Each structure stands twice: as C-alpha cells, then as structure tokens.
C-alpha cells in the first residue's frame, strides 16, 4: 500500500475559534506535500494532530493505514513550530536524548550534525545558538534514524537567505532519496520550489489540494484591451466561459474556462460589435493564483 | 523502563540546580543532625548526644531530614515545570513518547531520588550511630527508613501534581511551598474527624517529632498509628500519580 497518511474529517476548536473544519487529506509514499496557507489557517494545528500533541474534536487519522501509536511517531522525523531543546545541554547531548526517545542508534548524531553543518558547534550549549542554528539543530534532530517520513513545520523559519537555500537543498536531497515529506509553509515560493503536491488551507477550511501544477497553475489569464473599457467589461460579462474579470490599468484581465481559447473570445466579442485592440494570453504566476484562491 | 530513567538522568546530570539542591541536602542534613547532638543546656537536664543512639537515631535522623525533603520535592517541581517551559515534553511526544511514559519517567526519577536520600541517611546513621557507641540493636526501628522513603515520595508526588497542573516554575514552587500552610488553614474548615487524614498532614506526620529521653510527654490518644499513616500515605501517592496522568492526558500538549 502506498498510502502514508490519511486524515479523515478532522475538526478542532479552540474555544469559539474553529481552527480546523472537517479536513480530509491523503498523502502517498514519495510525495512532497506542502500545506500552504496564511498565518492562522490551521497548518500547525493539522500537523499537531497528526503528531499526537493535539486531540482532534472529531475525525481520525492513520499512519500507514493503522490506528496511530507512539511507535509510528518514533519512525517519523518531525519539527513542529519551534526547536525544543534543553538550553543548558549541548547540541550533542540534546540529540543523544532525542535518539533515546526515538530508540534509534546514537551513532547517527554526528551524521545529522554534519549534514546540517553543526559539527563544529556540537559541544556548545543550545542556549548559545543563534536562531538559525537552533532551527538547523531541530531539522538535524528530525533526521535522526534516517526516517522514511518527515513532517516539517515552516522548516526555513528564522534562517538567513543562505540558510534557506541550504535547507531547501537538504529537503530536495531527501525527496530524491524517495522519502515522503509533509511540509507546512506560508511561503508560496518555498512550496513551489520543493513540493510535488499541495493543500491550501484558509481559516481552518481545506480550499483545494492535489498535484502542484493542477492546483496553482491550471488557468491561463487573458488580457483584453479596447477603446471603451466600460462597454468591453459589460460585454465580456455576457460571454459564456468568461470569469474573474478584473481591471488592470487600461486593460482587462479575465480567466477563460478550459476548452475556450483566444480565438473563441475574439469571435464572441466581434459578434457583439466590439473590436479588441489587444488579446494576449499570459500564464498566471503562482502568487496571483494563490492569492485568488485564498481570497 | 530503564531507558526512561537513563533519559531522565541524561537530562539532569549537567543541570546545576540538580547539583545545588542535592548538595544542600547532602551537606546540611548531617550538619544539622550533628549540631543538634552538640547542644548543651544548663537548665535542661538532657544529654543531647543520646540522639545518636540506637534505636532512637532512626526516628531522629528521619525527622531532621524530613525538613530537607521539601527541597527535593521542590527540585522535582522545577524539573517537571522545565519540561513544559522548554517545550521538551511536547518534543518527546512528537518524537514518540506517550503521556504515560512521561508520568512514568517522573515516577522513576522520584523513586530514584527517594532511594538516594534514604541510602544517604543510612550511611549517616551507620557512621554516627557506631561512632557514638552502639548500645542498642542496629536493626530495631530501621523501619523509619522505609517510612522516610515513602514520605519523600509523598512530597514529590504532590510536587508532580502541582507541576503538571500549574506548569510555570515560579508559581508551582510557591504553591508547593505554601501547600502545607494552605492545608492547615483548610483543616480548620473540615470536621475534626477528617482533618488528621488530609494528605500533607498524613505525609508530614510520617516522621513524628522525636520524644527526647527523660521528658514526660503526654501521649496523644487520637494520634493515628504509624502503620495506618503509612498505608494512607501510599494511597495518596498512588492517587497523586494517577490524577497527574489524567490531567496530562486530558489537556492538549502545549
């Protein structure tokens, strides 16, 4: 079976706030699954539930098709929100404790420290680390035991541009090794560069999910210009298959339903007595699609 | 289980607060006990050096050490609260510990602390008791060591329940320290038949104030027999551990 994680109608409330509203997701082996959404959309709550720190009010989830136990979590490398370590212990001592908790060999400590470029600070106390180093140590800890599945919550949080690039490479390496990675982020660019699949959350609702191309890049934007913009807009709104008309300077942009192309649009306009001075097709960038989705 | 205890000691072996508090215990318990034996009062015809004599020494040392038991209880409060303030409890859950593993770890840690302090008292008694001349049986009243062990666990089980409920070190330590005071206020409001059975009353009375030789002390008729106190204390300890688990289990891991 290829299914790694299955989330079924999970809901969670904090007092009056509906943090998650009947979320269902399925994540298969080898997928790099991005959970994307603005702050407060329920990303961390979702990850907190599948990692056993939050109890869902309703719904269930399963790892590898089974009811989750602590033994599943030992085999998942996780980073949730902040790096959590003992400030008075060194990086090495902290990882040694993590190894014992996960019941993996402590021989792995040096490997993950060197992978995250922390070997030269291995014996420094955690409290002396910078924010970026703390974050790298947390990712190092997630890699202990070389787990097949990783759950990373905002993995590049607090890192400088170079650190961000390094972490992305680490994640891409893991992806190339065939590992399954579930990653929450509010940075679209990051998800676009790393993920194969994406789910978009907003205010606790799952808006859409699927392979990244189909979710974020399935539509082409058409830009139309004509002498009388008001008339053009009114006419466009009457044409079948046209949606999301927006004013864009002295031009109008719109989305055409699939199967319709610029020739169809031109013909339809001409039949209504309007001559377009420009009809051009622009591939929409991910950002505008994303912003459109979470509107 | 051994793995859990190993993890606990790996966490504290370089933690200065652990060494300071155990250092205070190891230093002051024998010092205070030795000092008491050196008191000389002209108006009071008691030979204080008899506190070193068997079998009374068992009661005497455990009474003195019981005051320092509160320190060890406080240490446990700090250690448990640390797990919440460092969010390492949360990390342990994420990494594959269960909530019951967490409580079990703290029970094992408490028991090992109790064992250490009790064994230390045994060494002090062995040294002072024999140096001062053994005129009684070594083993008579050695049961006070077991009672002391239970008392020490009792304070730490109270510390555990306060720590998992409050979670913030400063507030938890204050509540722990003043809990004896709170309980004695509470005892005015409960019927007299119940007051002696309140948890801290039971736990602190495990090491009764020793009766010096040569003084007539009226025996309190209503005092609970030591064996009964011991049994009730064990029930309280089990209850505190159980409730701590339920509290932890009910709440989300923050």
Short mmCIF file of C-alpha atoms in Angstrom, two decimals:
data_model
loop_
_atom_site.label_atom_id
_atom_site.label_comp_id
_atom_site.label_asym_id
_atom_site.label_seq_id
_atom_site.Cartn_x
_atom_site.Cartn_y
_atom_site.Cartn_z
CA UNK A 1 0.00 0.00 0.00
CA UNK A 2 1.27 3.44 -0.95
CA UNK A 3 -0.75 5.47 1.49
CA UNK A 4 1.39 7.01 4.24
CA UNK A 5 -1.02 9.37 5.94
CA UNK A 6 -4.75 9.59 5.82
CA UNK A 7 -6.70 12.34 7.58
CA UNK A 8 -10.44 11.86 7.76
CA UNK A 9 -12.85 14.69 8.56
CA UNK A 10 -10.73 16.10 11.35
CA UNK A 11 -12.13 19.10 13.23
CA UNK A 12 -10.63 21.10 16.07
CA UNK A 13 -11.95 24.04 18.05
CA UNK A 14 -10.18 26.40 20.43
CA UNK A 15 -12.97 27.95 22.42
CA UNK A 16 -15.05 29.84 19.88
CA UNK A 17 -12.50 29.57 17.11
CA UNK A 18 -12.94 26.87 14.52
CA UNK A 19 -9.30 26.00 13.96
CA UNK A 20 -9.98 23.09 11.61
CA UNK A 21 -13.19 22.36 9.82
CA UNK A 22 -13.57 18.73 8.76
CA UNK A 23 -10.26 18.35 6.95
CA UNK A 24 -9.54 15.26 4.87
CA UNK A 25 -6.20 14.56 3.20
CA UNK A 26 -4.40 11.60 1.80
CA UNK A 27 -0.65 11.56 1.37
CA UNK A 28 1.11 8.83 -0.54
CA UNK A 29 4.62 7.47 -0.42
CA UNK A 30 7.23 9.64 -2.07
CA UNK A 31 5.11 12.76 -2.23
CA UNK A 32 6.47 16.09 -1.07
CA UNK A 33 3.27 17.50 0.28
CA UNK A 34 3.07 21.19 1.00
CA UNK A 35 0.42 22.52 3.34
CA UNK A 36 0.05 26.10 2.35
CA UNK A 37 -1.94 28.84 3.93
CA UNK A 38 -1.73 32.23 5.57
CA UNK A 39 -0.95 32.58 9.28
CA UNK A 40 -3.76 31.19 11.40
CA UNK A 41 -5.12 28.95 8.66
CA UNK A 42 -4.70 25.72 10.64
CA UNK A 43 -1.41 24.37 9.26
CA UNK A 44 0.26 23.84 12.63
CA UNK A 45 -2.97 22.55 14.15
CA UNK A 46 -3.16 19.94 11.38
CA UNK A 47 0.43 18.86 11.96
CA UNK A 48 -0.05 18.94 15.75
CA UNK A 49 -2.94 16.49 15.41
CA UNK A 50 -1.10 14.02 13.17
CA UNK A 51 1.89 14.19 15.55
CA UNK A 52 -0.23 13.34 18.58
CA UNK A 53 0.15 16.57 20.56
CA UNK A 54 -3.37 17.83 19.88
CA UNK A 55 -6.52 15.79 20.32
CA UNK A 56 -8.96 16.27 17.43
CA UNK A 57 -12.52 17.06 18.50
CA UNK A 58 -13.89 14.95 15.67
CA UNK A 59 -12.47 12.78 12.92
CA UNK A 60 -9.48 10.49 12.79
CA UNK A 61 -6.14 9.97 11.10
CA UNK A 62 -3.95 7.00 10.38
CA UNK A 63 -0.30 6.37 9.58
CA UNK A 64 0.33 3.59 7.06
CA UNK A 65 -3.31 2.60 7.32
CA UNK A 66 -3.17 1.82 11.03
CA UNK A 67 -4.51 3.48 14.14
CA UNK A 68 -1.68 5.80 15.22
CA UNK A 69 0.58 4.84 18.15
CA UNK A 70 3.71 6.31 19.68
CA UNK A 71 5.72 3.78 17.66
CA UNK A 72 4.62 5.47 14.42
CA UNK A 73 5.94 8.77 15.73
CA UNK A 74 9.32 7.26 16.59
CA UNK A 75 9.71 6.48 12.88
CA UNK A 76 8.73 9.96 11.70
CA UNK A 77 11.18 12.84 11.76
CA UNK A 78 9.32 15.91 12.96
CA UNK A 79 9.80 19.57 13.52
CA UNK A 80 6.75 21.33 14.94
CA UNK A 81 6.77 25.12 15.32
CA UNK A 82 9.81 25.92 17.45
CA UNK A 83 13.02 23.97 18.11
CA UNK A 84 12.55 22.44 21.58
CA UNK A 85 15.73 21.52 23.46
CA UNK A 86 17.29 21.77 26.91
CA UNK A 87 19.11 25.14 26.92
CA UNK A 88 21.82 24.02 29.35
CA UNK A 89 22.75 20.91 27.34
CA UNK A 90 25.00 20.82 24.29
CA UNK A 91 23.72 20.07 20.80
CA UNK A 92 25.21 16.59 21.02
CA UNK A 93 23.66 15.87 24.45
CA UNK A 94 20.28 17.09 23.23
CA UNK A 95 20.42 14.85 20.17
CA UNK A 96 21.55 11.92 22.28
CA UNK A 97 18.38 12.31 24.37
CA UNK A 98 16.31 12.52 21.18
CA UNK A 99 17.94 9.27 19.98
CA UNK A 100 16.97 7.51 23.19
CA UNK A 101 13.40 8.78 22.95
CA UNK A 102 13.12 7.64 19.33
CA UNK A 103 15.00 4.43 20.12
CA UNK A 104 17.49 4.90 17.28
CA UNK A 105 21.24 4.39 17.37
CA UNK A 106 23.27 7.26 18.82
CA UNK A 107 25.85 6.66 16.11
CA UNK A 108 23.60 8.80 13.94
CA UNK A 109 24.21 12.02 15.89
CA UNK A 110 27.41 13.02 14.09
CA UNK A 111 25.94 12.25 10.68
CA UNK A 112 22.98 14.61 11.14
CA UNK A 113 25.12 17.29 12.79
CA UNK A 114 27.50 17.32 9.83
CA UNK A 115 24.60 17.26 7.35
CA UNK A 116 23.27 20.47 8.91
CA UNK A 117 26.75 21.95 9.24
CA UNK A 118 26.70 22.00 13.05
CA UNK A 119 29.54 19.60 13.81
CA UNK A 120 31.92 22.36 14.87
CA UNK A 121 29.39 23.58 17.44
CA UNK A 122 28.32 20.12 18.60
CA UNK A 123 29.56 20.65 22.15
CA UNK A 124 28.25 24.19 22.60
CA UNK A 125 25.23 24.66 24.79
CA UNK A 126 21.93 25.05 22.97
CA UNK A 127 21.28 28.42 24.65
CA UNK A 128 24.37 29.88 22.93
CA UNK A 129 22.97 29.08 19.47
CA UNK A 130 21.59 31.70 17.11
CA UNK A 131 18.00 31.35 15.90
CA UNK A 132 19.17 29.87 12.59
CA UNK A 133 21.40 27.32 14.33
CA UNK A 134 18.55 26.32 16.64
CA UNK A 135 16.37 25.74 13.60
CA UNK A 136 19.10 23.69 11.91
CA UNK A 137 19.53 21.61 15.07
CA UNK A 138 15.79 20.93 15.08
CA UNK A 139 15.99 19.71 11.49
CA UNK A 140 19.07 17.62 12.39
CA UNK A 141 17.03 16.06 15.18
CA UNK A 142 14.23 15.25 12.73
CA UNK A 143 16.72 13.39 10.55
CA UNK A 144 17.90 11.10 13.37
CA UNK A 145 17.43 7.46 12.44
CA UNK A 146 17.04 8.36 8.77
CA UNK A 147 13.22 8.23 8.85
CA UNK A 148 11.19 7.43 5.74
CA UNK A 149 8.65 10.13 6.55
CA UNK A 150 9.31 13.69 7.63
CA UNK A 151 6.91 16.29 8.97
CA UNK A 152 8.37 19.77 8.85
CA UNK A 153 6.55 22.86 10.07
CA UNK A 154 7.98 26.02 8.50
CA UNK A 155 11.45 24.46 8.14
CA UNK A 156 13.16 27.64 6.92
CA UNK A 157 11.76 29.81 9.69
CA UNK A 158 14.37 32.15 11.14
CA UNK A 159 17.07 31.32 8.60
CA UNK A 160 19.04 33.79 6.52
CA UNK A 161 18.85 33.53 2.69
CA UNK A 162 21.88 31.25 2.53
CA UNK A 163 20.47 29.05 5.29
CA UNK A 164 17.13 28.89 3.49
CA UNK A 165 18.86 27.71 0.31
CA UNK A 166 20.83 25.09 2.27
CA UNK A 167 17.73 23.71 3.98
CA UNK A 168 15.91 23.55 0.65
CA UNK A 169 18.77 21.50 -0.74
CA UNK A 170 18.67 19.19 2.26
CA UNK A 171 14.92 18.70 1.73
CA UNK A 172 15.33 18.17 -2.01
CA UNK A 173 18.06 15.58 -1.32
CA UNK A 174 15.68 13.76 0.99
CA UNK A 175 12.98 13.95 -1.66
CA UNK A 176 15.34 12.43 -4.20
CA UNK A 177 16.01 9.58 -1.81
CA UNK A 178 12.30 8.78 -2.14
CA UNK A 179 11.25 9.96 1.30
CA UNK A 180 7.78 11.27 2.00
CA UNK A 181 7.80 14.83 3.26
CA UNK A 182 4.88 16.76 4.70
CA UNK A 183 5.75 20.41 4.96
CA UNK A 184 3.75 23.37 6.20
CA UNK A 185 4.60 26.80 4.97
CA UNK A 186 3.14 30.21 4.41
CA UNK A 187 5.80 30.96 1.81
CA UNK A 188 4.46 30.15 -1.63
CA UNK A 189 7.86 30.32 -3.26
CA UNK A 190 9.18 27.67 -0.90
CA UNK A 191 6.33 25.27 -1.62
CA UNK A 192 6.65 25.88 -5.35
CA UNK A 193 10.35 25.08 -5.31
CA UNK A 194 10.13 21.97 -3.16
CA UNK A 195 6.73 20.33 -3.25
CA UNK A 196 5.09 17.91 -5.64
CA UNK A 197 1.65 18.26 -4.08
CA UNK A 198 -0.08 20.99 -2.20
CA UNK A 199 -3.10 21.51 0.00
CA UNK A 200 -4.32 25.02 0.63
CA UNK A 201 -5.89 25.92 3.95
CA UNK A 202 -7.71 29.05 4.92
CA UNK A 203 -9.33 29.71 8.29
CA UNK A 204 -9.49 26.01 9.01
CA UNK A 205 -11.04 25.05 5.69
CA UNK A 206 -9.34 22.95 3.05
CA UNK A 207 -9.79 25.01 -0.11
CA UNK A 208 -8.15 22.74 -2.63
CA UNK A 209 -5.49 20.06 -2.93
CA UNK A 210 -3.66 17.95 -5.47
CA UNK A 211 -0.53 17.99 -7.64
CA UNK A 212 1.04 21.41 -7.51
CA UNK A 213 0.64 22.21 -11.24
CA UNK A 214 -3.04 21.49 -11.24
CA UNK A 215 -3.75 23.45 -8.08
CA UNK A 216 -1.74 26.56 -8.68
CA UNK A 217 -1.29 26.79 -12.41
CA UNK A 218 -4.30 25.35 -14.14
CA UNK A 219 -5.65 28.52 -15.70
CA UNK A 220 -4.44 30.98 -18.23
CA UNK A 221 -5.13 34.61 -17.86
CA UNK A 222 -6.30 36.55 -20.89
CA UNK A 223 -5.64 40.26 -21.18
CA UNK A 224 -8.04 42.24 -23.36
CA UNK A 225 -7.98 45.91 -24.35
CA UNK A 226 -10.43 48.00 -26.34
CA UNK A 227 -11.36 51.66 -26.87
CA UNK A 228 -14.33 51.63 -24.49
CA UNK A 229 -13.37 49.75 -21.38
CA UNK A 230 -16.78 50.06 -19.71
CA UNK A 231 -18.56 48.65 -22.72
CA UNK A 232 -15.91 45.96 -23.03
CA UNK A 233 -16.38 44.89 -19.45
CA UNK A 234 -20.15 44.75 -19.76
CA UNK A 235 -19.90 42.74 -22.96
CA UNK A 236 -17.32 40.34 -21.59
CA UNK A 237 -19.50 39.52 -18.62
CA UNK A 238 -22.19 38.31 -21.03
CA UNK A 239 -19.88 35.90 -22.82
CA UNK A 240 -20.10 32.26 -21.83
CA UNK A 241 -16.96 30.86 -20.17
CA UNK A 242 -15.52 34.15 -19.01
CA UNK A 243 -14.87 34.68 -15.31
CA UNK A 244 -12.95 36.79 -12.84
CA UNK A 245 -12.85 39.96 -14.91
CA UNK A 246 -10.50 42.48 -13.37
CA UNK A 247 -9.42 45.96 -14.33
CA UNK A 248 -5.73 46.12 -14.86
CA UNK A 249 -4.73 49.68 -15.78
CA UNK A 250 -6.26 50.39 -19.19
CA UNK A 251 -6.76 46.70 -19.86
CA UNK A 252 -9.00 43.99 -18.51
CA UNK A 253 -7.83 40.58 -17.40
CA UNK A 254 -10.02 37.51 -17.20
CA UNK A 255 -9.94 33.77 -16.92
CA UNK A 256 -11.34 31.62 -19.70
CA UNK A 257 -12.97 28.30 -18.96
CA UNK A 258 -11.00 25.31 -20.19
CA UNK A 259 -11.67 24.45 -23.82
CA UNK A 260 -12.12 28.08 -24.77
CA UNK A 261 -9.27 29.98 -26.37
CA UNK A 262 -8.46 33.50 -27.54
CA UNK A 263 -9.98 32.86 -30.99
CA UNK A 264 -13.27 32.00 -29.32
CA UNK A 265 -13.11 35.18 -27.28
CA UNK A 266 -12.22 37.34 -30.25
CA UNK A 267 -15.07 35.91 -32.28
CA UNK A 268 -17.56 36.37 -29.46
CA UNK A 269 -16.54 39.98 -28.99
CA UNK A 270 -16.69 40.67 -32.72
CA UNK A 271 -20.20 39.23 -32.91
CA UNK A 272 -21.27 41.72 -30.25
CA UNK A 273 -19.75 44.57 -32.20
CA UNK A 274 -16.57 45.12 -30.28
CA UNK A 275 -13.13 45.20 -31.85
CA UNK A 276 -10.41 44.34 -29.42
CA UNK A 277 -7.17 46.24 -29.78
CA UNK A 278 -5.31 43.55 -27.88
CA UNK A 279 -5.95 39.98 -26.84
CA UNK A 280 -2.98 38.32 -25.22
CA UNK A 281 -2.54 35.24 -23.10
CA UNK A 282 -0.44 35.34 -20.00
CA UNK A 283 0.46 32.38 -17.88
CA UNK A 284 -0.61 33.39 -14.41
CA UNK A 285 2.08 33.41 -11.79
CA UNK A 286 1.58 31.19 -8.78
CA UNK A 287 1.26 34.07 -6.45
CA UNK A 288 -1.77 35.62 -8.10
CA UNK A 289 -3.39 32.21 -8.32
CA UNK A 290 -2.69 31.57 -4.69
CA UNK A 291 -3.96 34.98 -3.62
CA UNK A 292 -7.04 34.40 -5.76
CA UNK A 293 -7.62 31.03 -4.08
CA UNK A 294 -7.41 32.31 -0.54
CA UNK A 295 -9.45 35.44 -1.20
CA UNK B 1 11.71 1.45 31.92
CA UNK B 2 15.45 1.55 32.39
CA UNK B 3 15.69 3.52 29.14
CA UNK B 4 13.25 6.11 30.54
CA UNK B 5 15.30 6.51 33.72
CA UNK B 6 18.51 6.82 31.70
CA UNK B 7 16.94 9.64 29.68
CA UNK B 8 15.92 11.39 32.90
CA UNK B 9 19.46 11.29 34.27
CA UNK B 10 20.96 12.39 30.98
CA UNK B 11 18.76 15.49 31.24
CA UNK B 12 19.89 16.45 34.74
CA UNK B 13 23.47 15.25 35.04
CA UNK B 14 24.85 18.62 33.90
CA UNK B 15 21.98 20.69 35.32
CA UNK B 16 23.36 22.93 38.04
CA UNK B 17 20.09 23.25 40.01
CA UNK B 18 20.06 19.48 40.49
CA UNK B 19 23.58 19.53 41.98
CA UNK B 20 22.91 22.59 44.14
CA UNK B 21 19.78 21.13 45.72
CA UNK B 22 21.28 17.68 46.28
CA UNK B 23 24.44 19.39 47.55
CA UNK B 24 22.38 21.33 50.11
CA UNK B 25 20.66 18.13 51.18
CA UNK B 26 23.89 16.14 51.46
CA UNK B 27 25.65 18.95 53.31
CA UNK B 28 23.03 20.24 55.71
CA UNK B 29 21.29 17.03 56.78
CA UNK B 30 24.34 15.59 58.60
CA UNK B 31 25.47 19.04 59.73
CA UNK B 32 22.16 19.91 61.37
CA UNK B 33 21.84 16.43 62.83
CA UNK B 34 25.35 16.53 64.22
CA UNK B 35 24.81 20.06 65.53
CA UNK B 36 21.68 19.06 67.45
CA UNK B 37 23.71 16.49 69.34
CA UNK B 38 26.15 19.16 70.49
CA UNK B 39 23.56 21.33 72.20
CA UNK B 40 24.21 21.80 75.91
CA UNK B 41 21.62 23.47 78.10
CA UNK B 42 22.43 24.05 81.75
CA UNK B 43 18.82 24.47 82.77
CA UNK B 44 17.65 21.45 80.83
CA UNK B 45 18.95 18.13 82.05
CA UNK B 46 19.08 16.30 78.74
CA UNK B 47 22.08 14.68 77.16
CA UNK B 48 21.55 15.60 73.52
CA UNK B 49 24.23 13.18 72.35
CA UNK B 50 21.73 10.41 73.01
CA UNK B 51 20.05 11.36 69.72
CA UNK B 52 22.82 9.34 68.07
CA UNK B 53 21.92 6.21 69.99
CA UNK B 54 20.21 3.19 68.54
CA UNK B 55 17.35 2.70 68.07
CA UNK B 56 16.20 6.33 68.54
CA UNK B 57 18.65 7.57 65.93
CA UNK B 58 16.37 6.24 63.15
CA UNK B 59 13.47 8.39 64.22
CA UNK B 60 15.73 11.35 64.98
CA UNK B 61 17.61 11.43 61.68
CA UNK B 62 14.48 10.94 59.59
CA UNK B 63 12.77 13.75 61.47
CA UNK B 64 15.65 16.13 60.79
CA UNK B 65 15.99 15.02 57.17
CA UNK B 66 12.24 15.36 56.58
CA UNK B 67 12.67 19.13 56.56
CA UNK B 68 15.12 18.80 53.71
CA UNK B 69 12.70 16.51 51.90
CA UNK B 70 10.81 19.62 50.91
CA UNK B 71 13.93 20.72 48.99
CA UNK B 72 13.93 17.52 46.97
CA UNK B 73 10.21 17.97 46.33
CA UNK B 74 10.96 21.45 45.07
CA UNK B 75 13.64 20.08 42.75
CA UNK B 76 11.09 17.73 41.23
CA UNK B 77 8.67 20.62 40.72
CA UNK B 78 11.42 22.55 38.89
CA UNK B 79 12.41 19.58 36.73
CA UNK B 80 8.82 18.84 35.68
CA UNK B 81 7.99 22.51 35.01
CA UNK B 82 11.16 22.76 32.90
CA UNK B 83 9.74 20.14 30.55
CA UNK B 84 6.82 22.45 29.90
CA UNK B 85 8.74 25.73 29.70
CA UNK B 86 11.42 24.26 27.40
CA UNK B 87 8.59 22.53 25.47
CA UNK B 88 10.63 19.35 25.69
CA UNK B 89 7.58 17.42 26.88
CA UNK B 90 5.92 18.37 23.61
CA UNK B 91 9.05 17.35 21.71
CA UNK B 92 9.18 13.99 23.49
CA UNK B 93 5.57 13.31 22.49
CA UNK B 94 6.34 14.27 18.90
CA UNK B 95 9.41 12.03 18.96
CA UNK B 96 7.39 9.06 20.17
CA UNK B 97 6.85 9.10 23.92
CA UNK B 98 3.35 8.73 25.30
CA UNK B 99 1.90 10.82 28.09
CA UNK B 100 2.06 7.79 30.36
CA UNK B 101 5.79 7.43 29.51
CA UNK B 102 6.22 10.98 30.75
CA UNK B 103 4.48 10.33 34.08
CA UNK B 104 6.29 7.00 34.44
CA UNK B 105 9.63 8.76 33.85
CA UNK B 106 8.90 11.22 36.63
CA UNK B 107 7.76 8.44 38.97
CA UNK B 108 11.00 6.58 38.30
CA UNK B 109 13.02 9.75 38.82
CA UNK B 110 11.19 10.49 42.11
CA UNK B 111 11.76 6.94 43.30
CA UNK B 112 15.45 7.13 42.48
CA UNK B 113 15.73 10.44 44.36
CA UNK B 114 13.99 8.87 47.37
CA UNK B 115 16.29 5.91 47.17
CA UNK B 116 19.39 8.15 47.05
CA UNK B 117 18.38 10.28 50.02
CA UNK B 118 17.27 7.29 52.06
CA UNK B 119 20.51 5.47 51.37
CA UNK B 120 22.42 8.58 52.37
CA UNK B 121 20.61 8.65 55.72
CA UNK B 122 21.52 5.01 56.16
CA UNK B 123 25.20 5.95 55.72
CA UNK B 124 24.95 8.82 58.22
CA UNK B 125 23.27 6.58 60.76
CA UNK B 126 25.85 3.88 60.17
CA UNK B 127 28.64 6.34 60.81
CA UNK B 128 27.25 8.41 63.70
CA UNK B 129 25.47 5.51 65.35
CA UNK B 130 28.53 3.37 65.59
CA UNK B 131 30.96 6.18 66.36
CA UNK B 132 28.87 7.25 69.33
CA UNK B 133 28.90 3.75 70.72
CA UNK B 134 26.26 1.25 69.82
CA UNK B 135 24.26 0.28 72.86
CA UNK B 136 21.11 -0.82 71.10
CA UNK B 137 20.19 -3.00 68.21
CA UNK B 138 21.08 -1.63 64.80
CA UNK B 139 18.01 -3.07 63.16
CA UNK B 140 15.39 -2.03 65.71
CA UNK B 141 13.31 0.80 64.25
CA UNK B 142 15.12 0.70 60.91
CA UNK B 143 11.53 0.81 59.58
CA UNK B 144 11.86 4.60 59.88
CA UNK B 145 13.99 4.47 56.73
CA UNK B 146 11.13 2.90 54.79
CA UNK B 147 8.76 5.47 56.26
CA UNK B 148 11.15 8.22 55.26
CA UNK B 149 11.33 6.80 51.73
CA UNK B 150 7.52 6.94 51.48
CA UNK B 151 7.42 10.47 52.88
CA UNK B 152 9.96 11.64 50.36
CA UNK B 153 7.92 10.06 47.53
CA UNK B 154 4.84 11.69 49.04
CA UNK B 155 6.25 15.21 48.78
CA UNK B 156 7.42 14.53 45.24
CA UNK B 157 4.05 13.10 44.18
CA UNK B 158 2.47 16.31 45.46
CA UNK B 159 5.15 18.24 43.52
CA UNK B 160 4.30 16.29 40.37
CA UNK B 161 0.59 17.00 40.52
CA UNK B 162 1.21 20.71 41.19
CA UNK B 163 3.77 20.91 38.37
CA UNK B 164 1.58 19.25 35.71
CA UNK B 165 -1.35 21.44 36.72
CA UNK B 166 0.42 24.80 37.03
CA UNK B 167 3.26 24.24 34.51
CA UNK B 168 5.01 27.51 35.33
CA UNK B 169 8.02 27.02 37.64
CA UNK B 170 7.70 30.14 39.75
CA UNK B 171 4.02 29.74 40.56
CA UNK B 172 4.30 25.98 41.06
CA UNK B 173 7.15 26.37 43.58
CA UNK B 174 5.21 28.97 45.52
CA UNK B 175 2.11 26.78 45.64
CA UNK B 176 4.19 23.74 46.60
CA UNK B 177 5.96 25.63 49.40
CA UNK B 178 2.79 27.08 50.80
CA UNK B 179 0.68 23.96 50.36
CA UNK B 180 1.35 22.89 53.96
CA UNK B 181 0.21 26.30 55.09
CA UNK B 182 -2.87 26.13 52.84
CA UNK B 183 -3.76 22.74 54.19
CA UNK B 184 -3.51 23.82 57.80
CA UNK B 185 -5.95 26.63 57.05
CA UNK B 186 -8.20 24.14 55.30
CA UNK B 187 -8.07 21.86 58.32
CA UNK B 188 -9.98 24.46 60.34
CA UNK B 189 -12.88 24.20 57.96
CA UNK B 190 -13.20 20.43 57.80
CA UNK B 191 -14.60 18.25 60.59
CA UNK B 192 -12.08 17.25 63.25
CA UNK B 193 -12.53 13.62 62.33
CA UNK B 194 -11.23 14.29 58.81
CA UNK B 195 -8.50 16.89 59.48
CA UNK B 196 -5.78 14.42 60.54
CA UNK B 197 -6.32 12.47 57.32
CA UNK B 198 -5.59 15.36 54.95
CA UNK B 199 -2.72 14.38 52.64
CA UNK B 200 0.04 16.68 53.90
CA UNK B 201 -0.89 16.02 57.49
CA UNK B 202 -0.52 12.31 56.87
CA UNK B 203 2.71 12.70 54.90
CA UNK B 204 4.43 15.08 57.31
CA UNK B 205 3.41 13.01 60.34
CA UNK B 206 5.22 10.00 58.93
CA UNK B 207 8.32 11.31 60.65
CA UNK B 208 6.93 12.27 64.07
CA UNK B 209 8.69 14.71 66.33
CA UNK B 210 11.02 12.53 68.42
CA UNK B 211 10.38 12.36 72.14
CA UNK B 212 13.62 13.14 73.98
CA UNK B 213 14.59 10.68 76.67
CA UNK B 214 13.88 11.83 80.21
CA UNK B 215 10.95 14.03 79.35
CA UNK B 216 7.38 13.20 80.09
CA UNK B 217 5.28 13.88 77.06
CA UNK B 218 1.56 13.33 77.19
CA UNK B 219 0.69 10.73 74.63
CA UNK B 220 -1.95 11.98 72.26
CA UNK B 221 -4.73 9.48 72.39
CA UNK B 222 -6.17 10.29 68.97
CA UNK B 223 -2.88 10.02 67.07
CA UNK B 224 -3.11 7.77 64.03
CA UNK B 225 -0.88 4.70 64.32
CA UNK B 226 2.22 4.94 62.15
CA UNK B 227 1.37 1.86 60.13
CA UNK B 228 -2.05 3.27 59.27
CA UNK B 229 -0.47 6.60 58.27
CA UNK B 230 1.96 4.72 56.09
CA UNK B 231 -0.82 2.89 54.28
CA UNK B 232 -2.87 6.05 53.78
CA UNK B 233 0.24 7.87 52.51
CA UNK B 234 0.84 5.17 49.90
CA UNK B 235 -2.77 5.51 48.75
CA UNK B 236 -2.34 9.29 48.46
CA UNK B 237 0.86 8.85 46.45
CA UNK B 238 -0.80 6.45 44.01
CA UNK B 239 -3.76 8.82 43.73
CA UNK B 240 -1.49 11.82 43.04
CA UNK B 241 0.34 9.91 40.33
CA UNK B 242 -2.92 8.75 38.78
CA UNK B 243 -4.50 12.21 38.85
CA UNK B 244 -1.32 13.72 37.36
CA UNK B 245 -1.68 11.32 34.45
CA UNK B 246 -5.36 12.15 34.00
CA UNK B 247 -4.63 15.90 33.99
CA UNK B 248 -1.87 15.43 31.43
CA UNK B 249 -3.99 13.13 29.30
CA UNK B 250 -6.98 15.43 29.28
CA UNK B 251 -5.10 18.53 28.15
CA UNK B 252 -3.57 19.17 24.75
CA UNK B 253 0.21 19.05 24.76
CA UNK B 254 1.23 22.68 24.82
#
